[in-house]
PDB file of C-alpha atoms in Angstrom:
ATOM      1  CA  MET A   1     108.829  69.498 142.494  1.00  0.00           C
ATOM      2  CA  THR A   2     111.108  69.924 139.504  1.00  0.00           C
ATOM      3  CA  VAL A   3     111.112  67.038 137.039  1.00  0.00           C
ATOM      4  CA  LYS A   4     114.622  65.748 136.448  1.00  0.00           C
ATOM      5  CA  VAL A   5     115.407  64.441 132.943  1.00  0.00           C
ATOM      6  CA  LEU A   6     118.587  62.521 132.205  1.00  0.00           C
ATOM      7  CA  PHE A   7     119.689  61.929 128.608  1.00  0.00           C
ATOM      8  CA  ALA A   8     121.743  58.755 128.086  1.00  0.00           C
ATOM      9  CA  LEU A   9     124.393  59.180 125.372  1.00  0.00           C
ATOM     10  CA  THR A  10     126.608  56.764 123.472  1.00  0.00           C
ATOM     11  CA  SER A  11     130.389  57.023 123.777  1.00  0.00           C
ATOM     12  CA  HIS A  12     131.030  55.022 120.603  1.00  0.00           C
ATOM     13  CA  GLY A  13     132.433  57.154 117.816  1.00  0.00           C
ATOM     14  CA  THR A  14     133.216  54.849 114.902  1.00  0.00           C
ATOM     15  CA  LEU A  15     130.665  53.470 112.435  1.00  0.00           C
ATOM     16  CA  GLY A  16     131.865  49.878 112.195  1.00  0.00           C
ATOM     17  CA  ASP A  17     134.615  49.431 109.587  1.00  0.00           C
ATOM     18  CA  THR A  18     133.333  52.185 107.306  1.00  0.00           C
ATOM     19  CA  GLY A  19     135.869  54.770 108.371  1.00  0.00           C
ATOM     20  CA  ARG A  20     133.032  57.122 109.180  1.00  0.00           C
ATOM     21  CA  ALA A  21     132.458  58.827 112.510  1.00  0.00           C
ATOM     22  CA  THR A  22     129.325  58.533 114.585  1.00  0.00           C
ATOM     23  CA  GLY A  23     128.200  59.355 118.130  1.00  0.00           C
ATOM     24  CA  PHE A  24     125.039  60.568 119.767  1.00  0.00           C
ATOM     25  CA  TYR A  25     122.655  62.192 117.315  1.00  0.00           C
ATOM     26  CA  VAL A  26     122.544  65.743 118.608  1.00  0.00           C
ATOM     27  CA  PRO A  27     119.112  66.733 117.218  1.00  0.00           C
ATOM     28  CA  GLU A  28     117.586  63.811 119.158  1.00  0.00           C
ATOM     29  CA  VAL A  29     118.787  65.533 122.310  1.00  0.00           C
ATOM     30  CA  ALA A  30     118.525  69.228 121.461  1.00  0.00           C
ATOM     31  CA  HIS A  31     114.925  69.200 120.214  1.00  0.00           C
ATOM     32  CA  PRO A  32     113.414  67.179 123.077  1.00  0.00           C
ATOM     33  CA  ALA A  33     115.587  69.116 125.539  1.00  0.00           C
ATOM     34  CA  ARG A  34     113.808  72.291 124.460  1.00  0.00           C
ATOM     35  CA  VAL A  35     110.455  70.588 125.200  1.00  0.00           C
ATOM     36  CA  PHE A  36     111.654  69.594 128.648  1.00  0.00           C
ATOM     37  CA  ALA A  37     113.186  73.010 129.351  1.00  0.00           C
ATOM     38  CA  GLU A  38     109.967  74.778 128.378  1.00  0.00           C
ATOM     39  CA  ALA A  39     108.143  72.487 130.812  1.00  0.00           C
ATOM     40  CA  GLY A  40     110.477  73.635 133.612  1.00  0.00           C
ATOM     41  CA  CYS A  41     112.468  70.397 133.843  1.00  0.00           C
ATOM     42  CA  GLU A  42     116.041  70.052 135.057  1.00  0.00           C
ATOM     43  CA  ILE A  43     118.197  68.413 132.377  1.00  0.00           C
ATOM     44  CA  GLY A  44     121.328  66.324 132.739  1.00  0.00           C
ATOM     45  CA  PHE A  45     123.420  63.834 130.812  1.00  0.00           C
ATOM     46  CA  VAL A  46     125.050  60.450 131.345  1.00  0.00           C
ATOM     47  CA  SER A  47     127.251  58.504 128.919  1.00  0.00           C
ATOM     48  CA  VAL A  48     128.710  55.043 128.633  1.00  0.00           C
ATOM     49  CA  GLN A  49     132.328  56.047 129.209  1.00  0.00           C
ATOM     50  CA  GLY A  50     131.841  59.445 130.801  1.00  0.00           C
ATOM     51  CA  GLY A  51     133.524  62.663 129.754  1.00  0.00           C
ATOM     52  CA  ALA A  52     132.704  64.271 126.411  1.00  0.00           C
ATOM     53  CA  PRO A  53     130.777  61.866 124.160  1.00  0.00           C
ATOM     54  CA  PRO A  54     131.195  62.016 120.353  1.00  0.00           C
ATOM     55  CA  ARG A  55     128.559  63.853 118.371  1.00  0.00           C
ATOM     56  CA  ASP A  56     126.765  63.270 115.079  1.00  0.00           C
ATOM     57  CA  GLY A  57     123.996  64.852 113.063  1.00  0.00           C
ATOM     58  CA  VAL A  58     124.868  68.512 113.575  1.00  0.00           C
ATOM     59  CA  LYS A  59     123.571  70.522 110.619  1.00  0.00           C
ATOM     60  CA  PRO A  60     124.310  74.269 110.163  1.00  0.00           C
ATOM     61  CA  ASP A  61     120.692  75.158 109.436  1.00  0.00           C
ATOM     62  CA  ASP A  62     119.306  73.623 112.653  1.00  0.00           C
ATOM     63  CA  THR A  63     118.927  76.618 114.931  1.00  0.00           C
ATOM     64  CA  VAL A  64     117.636  74.514 117.852  1.00  0.00           C
ATOM     65  CA  VAL A  65     120.813  72.456 117.821  1.00  0.00           C
ATOM     66  CA  ALA A  66     122.950  75.596 117.459  1.00  0.00           C
ATOM     67  CA  GLU A  67     121.330  77.222 120.471  1.00  0.00           C
ATOM     68  CA  PHE A  68     121.603  74.010 122.455  1.00  0.00           C
ATOM     69  CA  LEU A  69     125.325  73.630 121.818  1.00  0.00           C
ATOM     70  CA  ALA A  70     125.991  77.331 122.375  1.00  0.00           C
ATOM     71  CA  ASP A  71     124.530  77.319 125.877  1.00  0.00           C
ATOM     72  CA  PRO A  72     127.423  77.512 128.377  1.00  0.00           C
ATOM     73  CA  ALA A  73     125.776  75.210 130.915  1.00  0.00           C
ATOM     74  CA  THR A  74     125.076  72.614 128.220  1.00  0.00           C
ATOM     75  CA  ARG A  75     128.646  72.792 126.954  1.00  0.00           C
ATOM     76  CA  ARG A  76     129.997  72.210 130.458  1.00  0.00           C
ATOM     77  CA  ALA A  77     127.615  69.355 131.125  1.00  0.00           C
ATOM     78  CA  LEU A  78     128.396  67.619 127.810  1.00  0.00           C
ATOM     79  CA  GLY A  79     132.106  67.960 128.480  1.00  0.00           C
ATOM     80  CA  GLU A  80     131.979  66.124 131.797  1.00  0.00           C
ATOM     81  CA  THR A  81     129.193  63.565 131.648  1.00  0.00           C
ATOM     82  CA  PRO A  82     129.219  60.919 134.401  1.00  0.00           C
ATOM     83  CA  THR A  83     128.969  57.194 133.852  1.00  0.00           C
ATOM     84  CA  ALA A  84     125.764  55.463 134.931  1.00  0.00           C
ATOM     85  CA  ASP A  85     127.283  53.982 138.072  1.00  0.00           C
ATOM     86  CA  ARG A  86     127.764  57.518 139.386  1.00  0.00           C
ATOM     87  CA  VAL A  87     124.126  58.522 138.928  1.00  0.00           C
ATOM     88  CA  ASP A  88     121.547  58.398 141.731  1.00  0.00           C
ATOM     89  CA  ALA A  89     118.499  56.742 140.187  1.00  0.00           C
ATOM     90  CA  GLU A  90     116.336  58.217 142.949  1.00  0.00           C
ATOM     91  CA  ALA A  91     116.970  61.655 141.473  1.00  0.00           C
ATOM     92  CA  VAL A  92     115.882  60.778 137.929  1.00  0.00           C
ATOM     93  CA  ASP A  93     112.258  61.102 136.819  1.00  0.00           C
ATOM     94  CA  ILE A  94     112.757  60.535 133.073  1.00  0.00           C
ATOM     95  CA  LEU A  95     115.667  58.602 131.580  1.00  0.00           C
ATOM     96  CA  TYR A  96     115.816  59.311 127.847  1.00  0.00           C
ATOM     97  CA  TYR A  97     118.049  57.068 125.722  1.00  0.00           C
ATOM     98  CA  ALA A  98     119.108  59.214 122.771  1.00  0.00           C
ATOM     99  CA  GLY A  99     119.981  57.684 119.440  1.00  0.00           C
ATOM    100  CA  GLY A 100     122.883  57.887 117.074  1.00  0.00           C
ATOM    101  CA  HIS A 101     124.322  54.784 115.481  1.00  0.00           C
ATOM    102  CA  GLY A 102     127.011  54.568 118.147  1.00  0.00           C
ATOM    103  CA  ALA A 103     124.401  53.382 120.637  1.00  0.00           C
ATOM    104  CA  MET A 104     124.165  50.105 118.784  1.00  0.00           C
ATOM    105  CA  TRP A 105     127.701  49.203 119.848  1.00  0.00           C
ATOM    106  CA  ASP A 106     127.842  50.268 123.483  1.00  0.00           C
ATOM    107  CA  PHE A 107     124.351  50.683 124.976  1.00  0.00           C
ATOM    108  CA  PRO A 108     123.516  46.944 125.099  1.00  0.00           C
ATOM    109  CA  HIS A 109     126.748  46.143 126.951  1.00  0.00           C
ATOM    110  CA  ASP A 110     126.544  48.868 129.623  1.00  0.00           C
ATOM    111  CA  THR A 111     125.234  46.934 132.605  1.00  0.00           C
ATOM    112  CA  ALA A 112     125.295  50.013 134.836  1.00  0.00           C
ATOM    113  CA  LEU A 113     123.126  51.940 132.359  1.00  0.00           C
ATOM    114  CA  ALA A 114     120.668  49.044 132.186  1.00  0.00           C
ATOM    115  CA  ALA A 115     120.539  48.870 135.973  1.00  0.00           C
ATOM    116  CA  LEU A 116     119.898  52.620 136.105  1.00  0.00           C
ATOM    117  CA  GLY A 117     117.020  52.262 133.641  1.00  0.00           C
ATOM    118  CA  ALA A 118     115.507  49.404 135.610  1.00  0.00           C
ATOM    119  CA  ARG A 119     115.711  51.356 138.868  1.00  0.00           C
ATOM    120  CA  VAL A 120     114.198  54.506 137.374  1.00  0.00           C
ATOM    121  CA  TYR A 121     111.326  52.488 135.949  1.00  0.00           C
ATOM    122  CA  GLU A 122     110.673  50.448 139.077  1.00  0.00           C
ATOM    123  CA  ARG A 123     110.594  53.481 141.321  1.00  0.00           C
ATOM    124  CA  GLY A 124     107.863  55.032 139.140  1.00  0.00           C
ATOM    125  CA  GLY A 125     109.866  57.018 136.627  1.00  0.00           C
ATOM    126  CA  VAL A 126     109.666  57.021 132.861  1.00  0.00           C
ATOM    127  CA  VAL A 127     112.089  55.262 130.530  1.00  0.00           C
ATOM    128  CA  ALA A 128     112.121  56.819 127.063  1.00  0.00           C
ATOM    129  CA  ALA A 129     114.177  56.115 123.961  1.00  0.00           C
ATOM    130  CA  VAL A 130     114.284  57.197 120.334  1.00  0.00           C
ATOM    131  CA  CYS A 131     115.689  55.893 117.051  1.00  0.00           C
ATOM    132  CA  HIS A 132     118.760  53.786 117.950  1.00  0.00           C
ATOM    133  CA  GLY A 133     118.379  54.716 121.620  1.00  0.00           C
ATOM    134  CA  PRO A 134     116.214  51.612 122.218  1.00  0.00           C
ATOM    135  CA  ALA A 135     119.447  49.625 121.857  1.00  0.00           C
ATOM    136  CA  GLY A 136     119.683  50.482 125.558  1.00  0.00           C
ATOM    137  CA  LEU A 137     116.509  48.460 126.146  1.00  0.00           C
ATOM    138  CA  VAL A 138     117.761  45.262 124.516  1.00  0.00           C
ATOM    139  CA  GLU A 139     119.381  43.952 127.703  1.00  0.00           C
ATOM    140  CA  LEU A 140     117.397  45.992 130.244  1.00  0.00           C
ATOM    141  CA  LYS A 141     115.823  43.567 132.690  1.00  0.00           C
ATOM    142  CA  LEU A 142     113.638  44.326 135.692  1.00  0.00           C
ATOM    143  CA  SER A 143     114.249  42.879 139.153  1.00  0.00           C
ATOM    144  CA  ASP A 144     112.052  39.869 138.375  1.00  0.00           C
ATOM    145  CA  GLY A 145     114.342  38.949 135.480  1.00  0.00           C
ATOM    146  CA  THR A 146     111.982  39.906 132.658  1.00  0.00           C
ATOM    147  CA  HIS A 147     112.952  42.280 129.882  1.00  0.00           C
ATOM    148  CA  LEU A 148     111.368  45.717 130.256  1.00  0.00           C
ATOM    149  CA  VAL A 149     110.106  45.583 126.672  1.00  0.00           C
ATOM    150  CA  GLU A 150     108.418  42.199 127.053  1.00  0.00           C
ATOM    151  CA  GLY A 151     104.713  42.437 126.178  1.00  0.00           C
ATOM    152  CA  LYS A 152     104.890  46.205 125.614  1.00  0.00           C
ATOM    153  CA  GLN A 153     104.351  48.409 122.579  1.00  0.00           C
ATOM    154  CA  VAL A 154     107.824  49.530 121.470  1.00  0.00           C
ATOM    155  CA  SER A 155     109.239  51.400 118.502  1.00  0.00           C
ATOM    156  CA  SER A 156     112.760  52.113 117.234  1.00  0.00           C
ATOM    157  CA  PHE A 157     114.671  52.725 114.027  1.00  0.00           C
ATOM    158  CA  THR A 158     113.301  49.931 111.875  1.00  0.00           C
ATOM    159  CA  ASP A 159     115.112  47.250 109.951  1.00  0.00           C
ATOM    160  CA  ASP A 160     113.731  48.761 106.725  1.00  0.00           C
ATOM    161  CA  GLU A 161     115.064  52.195 107.666  1.00  0.00           C
ATOM    162  CA  GLU A 162     118.467  50.660 108.400  1.00  0.00           C
ATOM    163  CA  ALA A 163     118.420  49.085 104.940  1.00  0.00           C
ATOM    164  CA  ALA A 164     117.396  52.401 103.407  1.00  0.00           C
ATOM    165  CA  VAL A 165     120.485  54.136 104.834  1.00  0.00           C
ATOM    166  CA  GLY A 166     122.686  51.261 103.709  1.00  0.00           C
ATOM    167  CA  LEU A 167     123.855  50.152 107.137  1.00  0.00           C
ATOM    168  CA  THR A 168     122.219  46.758 107.622  1.00  0.00           C
ATOM    169  CA  ASP A 169     125.548  44.994 107.279  1.00  0.00           C
ATOM    170  CA  VAL A 170     127.402  47.590 109.361  1.00  0.00           C
ATOM    171  CA  VAL A 171     125.422  47.696 112.615  1.00  0.00           C
ATOM    172  CA  PRO A 172     126.126  44.808 114.985  1.00  0.00           C
ATOM    173  CA  PHE A 173     122.510  43.581 115.081  1.00  0.00           C
ATOM    174  CA  PRO A 174     119.042  44.425 113.676  1.00  0.00           C
ATOM    175  CA  LEU A 175     117.362  46.572 116.293  1.00  0.00           C
ATOM    176  CA  GLU A 176     113.715  45.997 115.371  1.00  0.00           C
ATOM    177  CA  THR A 177     114.200  42.254 115.088  1.00  0.00           C
ATOM    178  CA  THR A 178     116.093  42.029 118.371  1.00  0.00           C
ATOM    179  CA  LEU A 179     113.479  44.011 120.322  1.00  0.00           C
ATOM    180  CA  THR A 180     110.812  41.714 118.901  1.00  0.00           C
ATOM    181  CA  ARG A 181     112.804  38.704 120.027  1.00  0.00           C
ATOM    182  CA  ARG A 182     112.846  40.201 123.523  1.00  0.00           C
ATOM    183  CA  GLY A 183     109.049  40.072 123.501  1.00  0.00           C
ATOM    184  CA  ALA A 184     108.258  43.613 122.397  1.00  0.00           C
ATOM    185  CA  LYS A 185     105.107  44.325 120.388  1.00  0.00           C
ATOM    186  CA  PHE A 186     106.845  46.320 117.710  1.00  0.00           C
ATOM    187  CA  SER A 187     105.070  49.426 116.429  1.00  0.00           C
ATOM    188  CA  LYS A 188     106.102  51.377 113.341  1.00  0.00           C
ATOM    189  CA  ALA A 189     105.009  53.812 110.668  1.00  0.00           C
ATOM    190  CA  PRO A 190     106.271  54.401 107.114  1.00  0.00           C
ATOM    191  CA  ASP A 191     110.016  54.971 106.897  1.00  0.00           C
ATOM    192  CA  PHE A 192     111.350  58.215 108.374  1.00  0.00           C
ATOM    193  CA  THR A 193     107.943  59.564 109.431  1.00  0.00           C
ATOM    194  CA  GLU A 194     107.143  60.661 112.967  1.00  0.00           C
ATOM    195  CA  HIS A 195     105.989  57.791 115.159  1.00  0.00           C
ATOM    196  CA  ALA A 196     106.137  57.343 118.922  1.00  0.00           C
ATOM    197  CA  VAL A 197     104.265  55.110 121.318  1.00  0.00           C
ATOM    198  CA  ALA A 198     103.726  55.127 125.061  1.00  0.00           C
ATOM    199  CA  ASP A 199     103.002  51.908 126.895  1.00  0.00           C
ATOM    200  CA  GLY A 200     102.558  53.027 130.480  1.00  0.00           C
ATOM    201  CA  ARG A 201     105.876  54.515 131.586  1.00  0.00           C
ATOM    202  CA  LEU A 202     107.841  53.161 128.616  1.00  0.00           C
ATOM    203  CA  VAL A 203     107.939  55.624 125.726  1.00  0.00           C
ATOM    204  CA  THR A 204     109.750  54.964 122.444  1.00  0.00           C
ATOM    205  CA  GLY A 205     110.073  56.610 119.055  1.00  0.00           C
ATOM    206  CA  GLN A 206     111.021  55.384 115.606  1.00  0.00           C
ATOM    207  CA  ASN A 207     113.518  57.917 114.230  1.00  0.00           C
ATOM    208  CA  PRO A 208     114.885  61.468 114.602  1.00  0.00           C
ATOM    209  CA  ALA A 209     111.545  62.930 113.475  1.00  0.00           C
ATOM    210  CA  SER A 210     109.959  61.320 116.533  1.00  0.00           C
ATOM    211  CA  ALA A 211     112.244  62.766 119.229  1.00  0.00           C
ATOM    212  CA  VAL A 212     109.995  65.689 120.220  1.00  0.00           C
ATOM    213  CA  LYS A 213     106.910  63.516 120.387  1.00  0.00           C
ATOM    214  CA  VAL A 214     108.763  61.083 122.661  1.00  0.00           C
ATOM    215  CA  ALA A 215     109.537  63.975 125.024  1.00  0.00           C
ATOM    216  CA  ARG A 216     105.903  65.103 125.109  1.00  0.00           C
ATOM    217  CA  LEU A 217     104.646  61.554 125.696  1.00  0.00           C
ATOM    218  CA  ALA A 218     107.246  61.046 128.421  1.00  0.00           C
ATOM    219  CA  LEU A 219     106.001  64.089 130.289  1.00  0.00           C
ATOM    220  CA  ALA A 220     102.418  62.931 129.926  1.00  0.00           C
ATOM    221  CA  ALA A 221     103.323  59.435 131.142  1.00  0.00           C
ATOM    222  CA  LEU A 222     105.055  60.852 134.206  1.00  0.00           C
ATOM    223  CA  ARG A 223     102.096  63.065 135.074  1.00  0.00           C
ATOM    224  CA  ALA A 224      99.703  60.121 134.683  1.00  0.00           C
TER     225      ALA A 224
END
């Protein structure tokens, strides 16, 4: 049967009080989407507010992103994303929380998205996240009341990386520290290098450089 992958995207488009725009980090979707497409997966999208989510990280020399955004089916799907309460968890094999700084503001507060993640995981699917996407795991609890990340190897954009980009005092909370407080066994590599970890059917990556590896590990975890 066809594997169904759903990318979760932020709807938050402002970077705190900086006056700068943000959104979902497009390369963290486009590059893993190519991995999933080449594996024959069906790809869809969900966002916090639905509709067309704001975008960030588009660079003119990234041909993978250019091809991704030029695809007519992708353009249609990104223009009319559903909210999580409209998604059938039974139809999702891999839920992939994409990053982008916007996720830090709205992912933790989307109870429907957290419930979707819990249901996908508990029915045997894979929950994956990269960079700031693990903000969607901060309040994700399973049916027994425990946090999904508790006792598991988890990675995300690190507190040191946040400091390196000068946004420690802009984001609403420190992601690495918060995941650790939720009981995660935090795993990281040197700043901005590829690093991803799979703990059973939970797969997480540290930064944009890790997005493709997260996709490959997610497929492997599902097949296992």
